[in-house]
Amino acid sequence: MKKNKLIAAVLGLALTVTATTMSFTTNAFAAKDKDQYAGVGSYKAFGIMQTSTWIYRDAFDTDSSGFKNKDYNSVMNSTSKKPTKTKVIDTQIDGDGDYVIAFKDLDLAESKDFNMLGISTNIALDSKIKITAASASYDGTELTSEFKQKNDDKKYVHLMFINQYDDTMKDKVKNNVPADGSTIIMKFTVSGFGYEKKVKDSAEISTATATPAPTPNLPEDKSDVTVAPKTPAAQTTSADSNDGGSNVGIIIGVVAAVVVVAGVVVVVVVRKRKN
């Protein structure tokens, strides 16, 4: 009876150590990424827009007009200082896969051109989470699949399809705005989580598809382009190890060690029974 209790105690210890180690890993990852959320609550993607007549929606971390502004869920008219009728469709990012955001039923107050169009996220530039492909289109017509990191933001991933304030991007894309009532679709592909996304695309984006965004043709100046390197998935960088990659090895090592100890106890008990 005492021998059976000893075996049960060892196996129970193995389960306890495993659970504790996994909990430590999860908490460490959350603490490391705390600043990346910047009050948003999770990884998210927001549409960026600015027209030549200052119909706009800024990047989420813009001081006065970003996420903390009460009207951030709208596209604003700088003349009237009121929200336009354009509907904003953002998305949460919760795993590897393809995502869609949109500006639906555009209300651009007779604007003719875009100054900016892109995707703003609260993913840190040095995170292991990467956007590996993206494209922008409206009413079924593709604008571009080329993108570049917003040149005046060095902290978060903000990918620009049109940015007339960046000399390397200026006039690279036909930047005429579509007609009022149109829908702009921005698709992008995320990797680095190590598991598939759970969030579903908004049912309101009727023109979006589930197909991956095309691989971009990178601009000549590649220094600021946030594109994941084409390396095998098993490889990691030093930044990756801080995101919890190295902790996986710790978990496996601890569990293996405890299981070995449990096995030795069982073998000893069985031998004593035979004697």
mmCIF file of C-alpha atoms in Angstrom:
data_model
loop_
_atom_site.group_PDB
_atom_site.id
_atom_site.type_symbol
_atom_site.label_atom_id
_atom_site.label_comp_id
_atom_site.label_asym_id
_atom_site.label_seq_id
_atom_site.Cartn_x
_atom_site.Cartn_y
_atom_site.Cartn_z
ATOM 1 C CA MET A 1 0.000 0.000 0.000
ATOM 2 C CA LYS A 2 2.858 2.387 0.929
ATOM 3 C CA LYS A 3 4.579 1.604 -2.373
ATOM 4 C CA ASN A 4 1.426 2.472 -4.352
ATOM 5 C CA LYS A 5 1.119 5.776 -2.486
ATOM 6 C CA LEU A 6 4.756 6.583 -3.297
ATOM 7 C CA ILE A 7 4.176 5.992 -7.014
ATOM 8 C CA ALA A 8 1.046 8.169 -6.956
ATOM 9 C CA ALA A 9 2.922 10.947 -5.162
ATOM 10 C CA VAL A 10 5.731 10.984 -7.756
ATOM 11 C CA LEU A 11 3.317 11.072 -10.676
ATOM 12 C CA GLY A 12 1.361 13.857 -8.992
ATOM 13 C CA LEU A 13 4.570 15.837 -8.601
ATOM 14 C CA ALA A 14 5.245 15.476 -12.339
ATOM 15 C CA LEU A 15 1.856 16.954 -13.208
ATOM 16 C CA THR A 16 2.258 19.796 -10.715
ATOM 17 C CA VAL A 17 5.708 20.801 -12.011
ATOM 18 C CA THR A 18 4.478 20.702 -15.614
ATOM 19 C CA ALA A 19 1.459 22.909 -14.877
ATOM 20 C CA THR A 20 3.561 25.392 -12.877
ATOM 21 C CA THR A 21 6.192 25.664 -15.618
ATOM 22 C CA MET A 22 3.584 26.252 -18.334
ATOM 23 C CA SER A 23 1.886 28.910 -16.215
ATOM 24 C CA PHE A 24 5.220 30.687 -15.727
ATOM 25 C CA THR A 25 5.852 30.684 -19.469
ATOM 26 C CA THR A 26 2.428 32.177 -20.271
ATOM 27 C CA ASN A 27 2.795 34.910 -17.649
ATOM 28 C CA ALA A 28 6.288 35.802 -18.835
ATOM 29 C CA PHE A 29 5.045 36.208 -22.420
ATOM 30 C CA ALA A 30 2.156 38.427 -21.284
ATOM 31 C CA ALA A 31 4.459 40.645 -19.225
ATOM 32 C CA LYS A 32 6.907 41.065 -22.093
ATOM 33 C CA ASP A 33 4.144 42.105 -24.507
ATOM 34 C CA LYS A 34 2.306 44.397 -22.099
ATOM 35 C CA ASP A 35 3.585 47.614 -23.692
ATOM 36 C CA GLN A 36 2.648 46.419 -27.191
ATOM 37 C CA TYR A 37 -1.049 46.487 -26.308
ATOM 38 C CA ALA A 38 -0.913 50.206 -25.425
ATOM 39 C CA GLY A 39 -4.430 50.196 -23.957
ATOM 40 C CA VAL A 40 -5.987 48.360 -26.906
ATOM 41 C CA GLY A 41 -6.316 45.058 -25.047
ATOM 42 C CA SER A 42 -4.916 42.647 -27.649
ATOM 43 C CA TYR A 43 -3.225 42.634 -31.049
ATOM 44 C CA LYS A 44 -5.425 44.531 -33.490
ATOM 45 C CA ALA A 45 -5.291 46.030 -36.982
ATOM 46 C CA PHE A 46 -6.833 49.390 -37.910
ATOM 47 C CA GLY A 47 -7.243 51.100 -41.263
ATOM 48 C CA ILE A 48 -5.223 54.290 -41.916
ATOM 49 C CA MET A 49 -6.565 56.836 -44.396
ATOM 50 C CA GLN A 50 -5.910 60.447 -45.341
ATOM 51 C CA THR A 51 -7.143 62.259 -48.443
ATOM 52 C CA SER A 52 -5.951 65.476 -50.045
ATOM 53 C CA THR A 53 -8.887 67.338 -48.430
ATOM 54 C CA TRP A 54 -8.080 65.904 -44.990
ATOM 55 C CA ILE A 55 -10.666 63.215 -44.641
ATOM 56 C CA TYR A 56 -8.650 61.050 -42.300
ATOM 57 C CA ARG A 57 -8.146 58.258 -39.820
ATOM 58 C CA ASP A 58 -4.734 58.176 -38.162
ATOM 59 C CA ALA A 59 -2.554 55.370 -36.829
ATOM 60 C CA PHE A 60 -3.811 53.943 -33.539
ATOM 61 C CA ASP A 61 -0.942 55.417 -31.474
ATOM 62 C CA THR A 62 -1.326 59.014 -32.726
ATOM 63 C CA ASP A 63 -1.428 61.274 -29.658
ATOM 64 C CA SER A 64 -4.583 63.325 -30.157
ATOM 65 C CA SER A 65 -6.473 61.416 -32.846
ATOM 66 C CA GLY A 66 -5.536 57.789 -32.175
ATOM 67 C CA PHE A 67 -7.149 54.937 -30.284
ATOM 68 C CA LYS A 68 -7.826 56.977 -27.155
ATOM 69 C CA ASN A 69 -9.900 59.528 -29.082
ATOM 70 C CA LYS A 70 -13.664 59.027 -28.664
ATOM 71 C CA ASP A 71 -14.180 59.220 -32.446
ATOM 72 C CA TYR A 72 -11.446 56.769 -33.422
ATOM 73 C CA ASN A 73 -13.986 54.257 -34.736
ATOM 74 C CA SER A 74 -14.811 56.762 -37.472
ATOM 75 C CA VAL A 75 -13.187 58.450 -40.449
ATOM 76 C CA MET A 76 -13.087 62.149 -39.607
ATOM 77 C CA ASN A 77 -13.718 65.262 -41.701
ATOM 78 C CA SER A 78 -11.160 67.884 -40.631
ATOM 79 C CA THR A 79 -13.296 70.755 -41.990
ATOM 80 C CA SER A 80 -16.499 69.927 -40.145
ATOM 81 C CA LYS A 81 -14.604 68.189 -37.308
ATOM 82 C CA LYS A 82 -17.281 65.500 -37.398
ATOM 83 C CA PRO A 83 -17.257 61.799 -38.336
ATOM 84 C CA THR A 84 -18.048 60.961 -41.963
ATOM 85 C CA LYS A 85 -20.505 58.229 -42.993
ATOM 86 C CA THR A 86 -17.634 55.874 -43.906
ATOM 87 C CA LYS A 87 -17.887 52.646 -41.907
ATOM 88 C CA VAL A 88 -14.674 51.402 -40.305
ATOM 89 C CA ILE A 89 -14.110 47.637 -40.076
ATOM 90 C CA ASP A 90 -11.055 46.653 -37.992
ATOM 91 C CA THR A 91 -9.982 43.209 -36.817
ATOM 92 C CA GLN A 92 -8.395 41.457 -33.878
ATOM 93 C CA ILE A 93 -5.194 39.473 -34.599
ATOM 94 C CA ASP A 94 -5.094 36.230 -32.616
ATOM 95 C CA GLY A 95 -3.064 33.703 -34.628
ATOM 96 C CA ASP A 96 -1.393 32.835 -37.920
ATOM 97 C CA GLY A 97 -3.560 33.328 -40.997
ATOM 98 C CA ASP A 98 -5.205 35.775 -43.379
ATOM 99 C CA TYR A 99 -7.089 38.859 -42.196
ATOM 100 C CA VAL A 100 -9.256 41.561 -43.739
ATOM 101 C CA ILE A 101 -10.013 45.137 -42.694
ATOM 102 C CA ALA A 102 -12.011 47.701 -44.646
ATOM 103 C CA PHE A 103 -13.410 51.172 -45.138
ATOM 104 C CA LYS A 104 -16.984 50.558 -46.275
ATOM 105 C CA ASP A 105 -19.459 52.935 -47.941
ATOM 106 C CA LEU A 106 -16.866 55.653 -48.475
ATOM 107 C CA ASP A 107 -17.895 59.242 -47.770
ATOM 108 C CA LEU A 108 -14.929 61.342 -48.940
ATOM 109 C CA ALA A 109 -16.469 64.787 -49.430
ATOM 110 C CA GLU A 110 -15.322 65.235 -53.032
ATOM 111 C CA SER A 111 -11.700 64.287 -52.294
ATOM 112 C CA LYS A 112 -9.659 63.450 -55.389
ATOM 113 C CA ASP A 113 -6.513 61.793 -54.073
ATOM 114 C CA PHE A 114 -5.117 59.810 -51.164
ATOM 115 C CA ASN A 115 -2.203 61.121 -49.135
ATOM 116 C CA MET A 116 -2.064 57.905 -47.118
ATOM 117 C CA LEU A 117 -3.646 54.455 -47.073
ATOM 118 C CA GLY A 118 -2.470 51.589 -44.910
ATOM 119 C CA ILE A 119 -2.741 49.240 -41.943
ATOM 120 C CA SER A 120 -1.952 50.299 -38.377
ATOM 121 C CA THR A 121 -1.264 47.595 -35.768
ATOM 122 C CA ASN A 122 -0.127 47.474 -32.148
ATOM 123 C CA ILE A 123 2.449 44.802 -32.991
ATOM 124 C CA ALA A 124 5.924 45.975 -31.953
ATOM 125 C CA LEU A 125 8.480 46.243 -34.754
ATOM 126 C CA ASP A 126 10.821 43.886 -32.891
ATOM 127 C CA SER A 127 8.112 41.273 -32.204
ATOM 128 C CA LYS A 128 8.292 37.756 -33.640
ATOM 129 C CA ILE A 129 4.786 38.392 -35.035
ATOM 130 C CA LYS A 130 5.152 39.533 -38.664
ATOM 131 C CA ILE A 131 2.929 40.595 -41.549
ATOM 132 C CA THR A 132 4.329 38.663 -44.496
ATOM 133 C CA ALA A 133 2.013 39.790 -47.298
ATOM 134 C CA ALA A 134 -0.655 42.426 -47.866
ATOM 135 C CA SER A 135 -2.772 44.015 -50.588
ATOM 136 C CA ALA A 136 -5.239 46.869 -51.014
ATOM 137 C CA SER A 137 -8.191 46.958 -53.405
ATOM 138 C CA TYR A 138 -11.551 48.617 -53.906
ATOM 139 C CA ASP A 139 -14.679 47.255 -55.567
ATOM 140 C CA GLY A 140 -12.697 44.300 -56.905
ATOM 141 C CA THR A 141 -9.892 46.424 -58.409
ATOM 142 C CA GLU A 142 -6.456 45.905 -56.849
ATOM 143 C CA LEU A 143 -4.558 49.065 -55.960
ATOM 144 C CA THR A 144 -1.293 47.438 -54.952
ATOM 145 C CA SER A 145 0.375 44.555 -53.127
ATOM 146 C CA GLU A 146 3.471 46.610 -52.315
ATOM 147 C CA PHE A 147 3.826 48.044 -48.839
ATOM 148 C CA LYS A 148 6.369 49.682 -46.569
ATOM 149 C CA GLN A 149 6.710 50.504 -42.897
ATOM 150 C CA LYS A 150 5.431 54.025 -42.115
ATOM 151 C CA ASN A 151 8.614 56.082 -42.189
ATOM 152 C CA ASP A 152 7.941 58.199 -39.084
ATOM 153 C CA ASP A 153 7.011 55.320 -36.757
ATOM 154 C CA LYS A 154 9.791 53.234 -35.221
ATOM 155 C CA LYS A 155 7.795 51.403 -32.542
ATOM 156 C CA TYR A 156 4.781 49.648 -34.066
ATOM 157 C CA VAL A 157 4.025 47.902 -37.356
ATOM 158 C CA HIS A 158 2.213 50.404 -39.588
ATOM 159 C CA LEU A 159 2.231 49.213 -43.211
ATOM 160 C CA MET A 160 1.569 51.782 -45.907
ATOM 161 C CA PHE A 161 0.233 51.129 -49.422
ATOM 162 C CA ILE A 162 0.155 54.867 -50.204
ATOM 163 C CA ASN A 163 2.261 57.437 -48.382
ATOM 164 C CA GLN A 164 2.868 60.724 -50.168
ATOM 165 C CA TYR A 165 4.952 61.908 -47.186
ATOM 166 C CA ASP A 166 7.601 59.246 -47.841
ATOM 167 C CA ASP A 167 9.823 60.220 -50.774
ATOM 168 C CA THR A 168 10.543 56.559 -51.551
ATOM 169 C CA MET A 169 6.807 55.885 -51.991
ATOM 170 C CA LYS A 170 5.570 59.159 -53.449
ATOM 171 C CA ASP A 171 3.529 58.696 -56.636
ATOM 172 C CA LYS A 172 4.461 54.998 -56.779
ATOM 173 C CA VAL A 173 0.774 53.977 -56.710
ATOM 174 C CA LYS A 174 -2.182 55.511 -58.528
ATOM 175 C CA ASN A 175 -3.710 57.336 -55.599
ATOM 176 C CA ASN A 176 -7.044 58.558 -56.962
ATOM 177 C CA VAL A 177 -9.802 57.922 -54.456
ATOM 178 C CA PRO A 178 -12.705 55.665 -55.473
ATOM 179 C CA ALA A 179 -16.233 57.003 -55.755
ATOM 180 C CA ASP A 180 -18.352 57.584 -52.669
ATOM 181 C CA GLY A 181 -20.165 54.422 -51.654
ATOM 182 C CA SER A 182 -17.224 52.198 -52.602
ATOM 183 C CA THR A 183 -15.465 49.809 -50.219
ATOM 184 C CA ILE A 184 -11.696 49.639 -49.714
ATOM 185 C CA ILE A 185 -10.447 46.186 -48.745
ATOM 186 C CA MET A 186 -7.042 45.634 -47.132
ATOM 187 C CA LYS A 187 -5.943 42.005 -46.737
ATOM 188 C CA PHE A 188 -2.860 40.803 -44.922
ATOM 189 C CA THR A 189 -1.205 37.585 -43.786
ATOM 190 C CA VAL A 190 0.241 37.116 -40.278
ATOM 191 C CA SER A 191 2.799 34.574 -39.032
ATOM 192 C CA GLY A 192 4.817 34.041 -35.872
ATOM 193 C CA PHE A 193 2.194 32.881 -33.362
ATOM 194 C CA GLY A 194 2.747 29.191 -34.023
ATOM 195 C CA TYR A 195 -0.991 28.460 -34.059
ATOM 196 C CA GLU A 196 -3.917 29.270 -36.356
ATOM 197 C CA LYS A 197 -6.176 32.278 -35.864
ATOM 198 C CA LYS A 198 -9.646 31.892 -34.353
ATOM 199 C CA VAL A 199 -11.197 35.279 -35.166
ATOM 200 C CA LYS A 200 -13.548 35.297 -38.161
ATOM 201 C CA ASP A 201 -13.619 37.928 -40.891
ATOM 202 C CA SER A 202 -16.402 40.476 -40.566
ATOM 203 C CA ALA A 203 -19.576 39.399 -42.341
ATOM 204 C CA GLU A 204 -19.928 43.009 -43.506
ATOM 205 C CA ILE A 205 -17.028 42.688 -45.920
ATOM 206 C CA SER A 206 -18.976 40.956 -48.660
ATOM 207 C CA THR A 207 -16.324 41.540 -51.329
ATOM 208 C CA ALA A 208 -13.456 40.069 -49.294
ATOM 209 C CA THR A 209 -12.306 36.494 -49.896
ATOM 210 C CA ALA A 210 -10.493 33.954 -47.761
ATOM 211 C CA THR A 211 -7.595 33.615 -50.192
ATOM 212 C CA PRO A 212 -4.126 34.735 -49.001
ATOM 213 C CA ALA A 213 -2.920 38.196 -49.978
ATOM 214 C CA PRO A 214 -0.336 38.093 -52.780
ATOM 215 C CA THR A 215 3.374 38.243 -51.948
ATOM 216 C CA PRO A 216 4.499 41.868 -52.313
ATOM 217 C CA ASN A 217 7.077 43.237 -54.737
ATOM 218 C CA LEU A 218 9.255 45.078 -52.254
ATOM 219 C CA PRO A 219 10.321 48.689 -52.942
ATOM 220 C CA GLU A 220 13.979 49.401 -53.657
ATOM 221 C CA ASP A 221 14.625 50.803 -50.180
ATOM 222 C CA LYS A 222 14.049 47.699 -48.058
ATOM 223 C CA SER A 223 15.505 48.939 -44.791
ATOM 224 C CA ASP A 224 12.159 49.775 -43.194
ATOM 225 C CA VAL A 225 9.963 47.119 -44.768
ATOM 226 C CA THR A 226 8.505 44.857 -42.101
ATOM 227 C CA VAL A 227 8.574 41.542 -43.925
ATOM 228 C CA ALA A 228 9.434 38.246 -42.263
ATOM 229 C CA PRO A 229 12.660 36.651 -43.576
ATOM 230 C CA LYS A 230 12.202 33.544 -45.677
ATOM 231 C CA THR A 231 13.720 31.112 -43.185
ATOM 232 C CA PRO A 232 12.406 27.736 -41.995
ATOM 233 C CA ALA A 233 9.688 28.028 -39.389
ATOM 234 C CA ALA A 234 11.814 26.192 -36.807
ATOM 235 C CA GLN A 235 14.490 28.893 -36.789
ATOM 236 C CA THR A 236 14.253 31.782 -34.325
ATOM 237 C CA THR A 237 16.099 35.032 -33.690
ATOM 238 C CA SER A 238 17.288 36.370 -30.352
ATOM 239 C CA ALA A 239 14.066 38.378 -30.132
ATOM 240 C CA ASP A 240 12.056 35.183 -30.573
ATOM 241 C CA SER A 241 13.678 33.548 -27.546
ATOM 242 C CA ASN A 242 12.444 36.411 -25.388
ATOM 243 C CA ASP A 243 8.905 35.852 -26.673
ATOM 244 C CA GLY A 244 8.717 32.402 -25.092
ATOM 245 C CA GLY A 245 10.523 30.206 -27.643
ATOM 246 C CA SER A 246 13.287 29.257 -25.207
ATOM 247 C CA ASN A 247 10.710 28.447 -22.528
ATOM 248 C CA VAL A 248 9.382 25.600 -24.648
ATOM 249 C CA GLY A 249 12.716 23.821 -24.185
ATOM 250 C CA ILE A 250 12.533 24.417 -20.444
ATOM 251 C CA ILE A 251 9.065 22.849 -20.287
ATOM 252 C CA ILE A 252 10.139 19.761 -22.243
ATOM 253 C CA GLY A 253 13.269 19.357 -20.096
ATOM 254 C CA VAL A 254 11.417 19.617 -16.790
ATOM 255 C CA VAL A 255 8.663 17.215 -17.823
ATOM 256 C CA ALA A 256 11.167 14.699 -19.186
ATOM 257 C CA ALA A 257 13.215 14.804 -15.970
ATOM 258 C CA VAL A 258 10.190 14.250 -13.742
ATOM 259 C CA VAL A 259 8.917 11.402 -15.920
ATOM 260 C CA VAL A 260 12.331 9.704 -15.706
ATOM 261 C CA VAL A 261 12.274 9.959 -11.896
ATOM 262 C CA ALA A 262 8.763 8.486 -11.844
ATOM 263 C CA GLY A 263 9.919 5.630 -14.062
ATOM 264 C CA VAL A 264 12.856 4.818 -11.793
ATOM 265 C CA VAL A 265 10.561 4.656 -8.746
ATOM 266 C CA VAL A 266 8.167 2.316 -10.549
ATOM 267 C CA VAL A 267 11.014 -0.001 -11.609
ATOM 268 C CA VAL A 268 12.413 -0.143 -8.068
ATOM 269 C CA VAL A 269 8.995 -0.948 -6.613
ATOM 270 C CA VAL A 270 8.381 -3.715 -9.170
ATOM 271 C CA ARG A 271 11.771 -5.314 -8.465
ATOM 272 C CA LYS A 272 11.136 -5.307 -4.716
ATOM 273 C CA ARG A 273 7.797 -7.010 -5.261
ATOM 274 C CA LYS A 274 9.505 -9.797 -7.246
ATOM 275 C CA ASN A 275 12.030 -10.319 -4.448
#
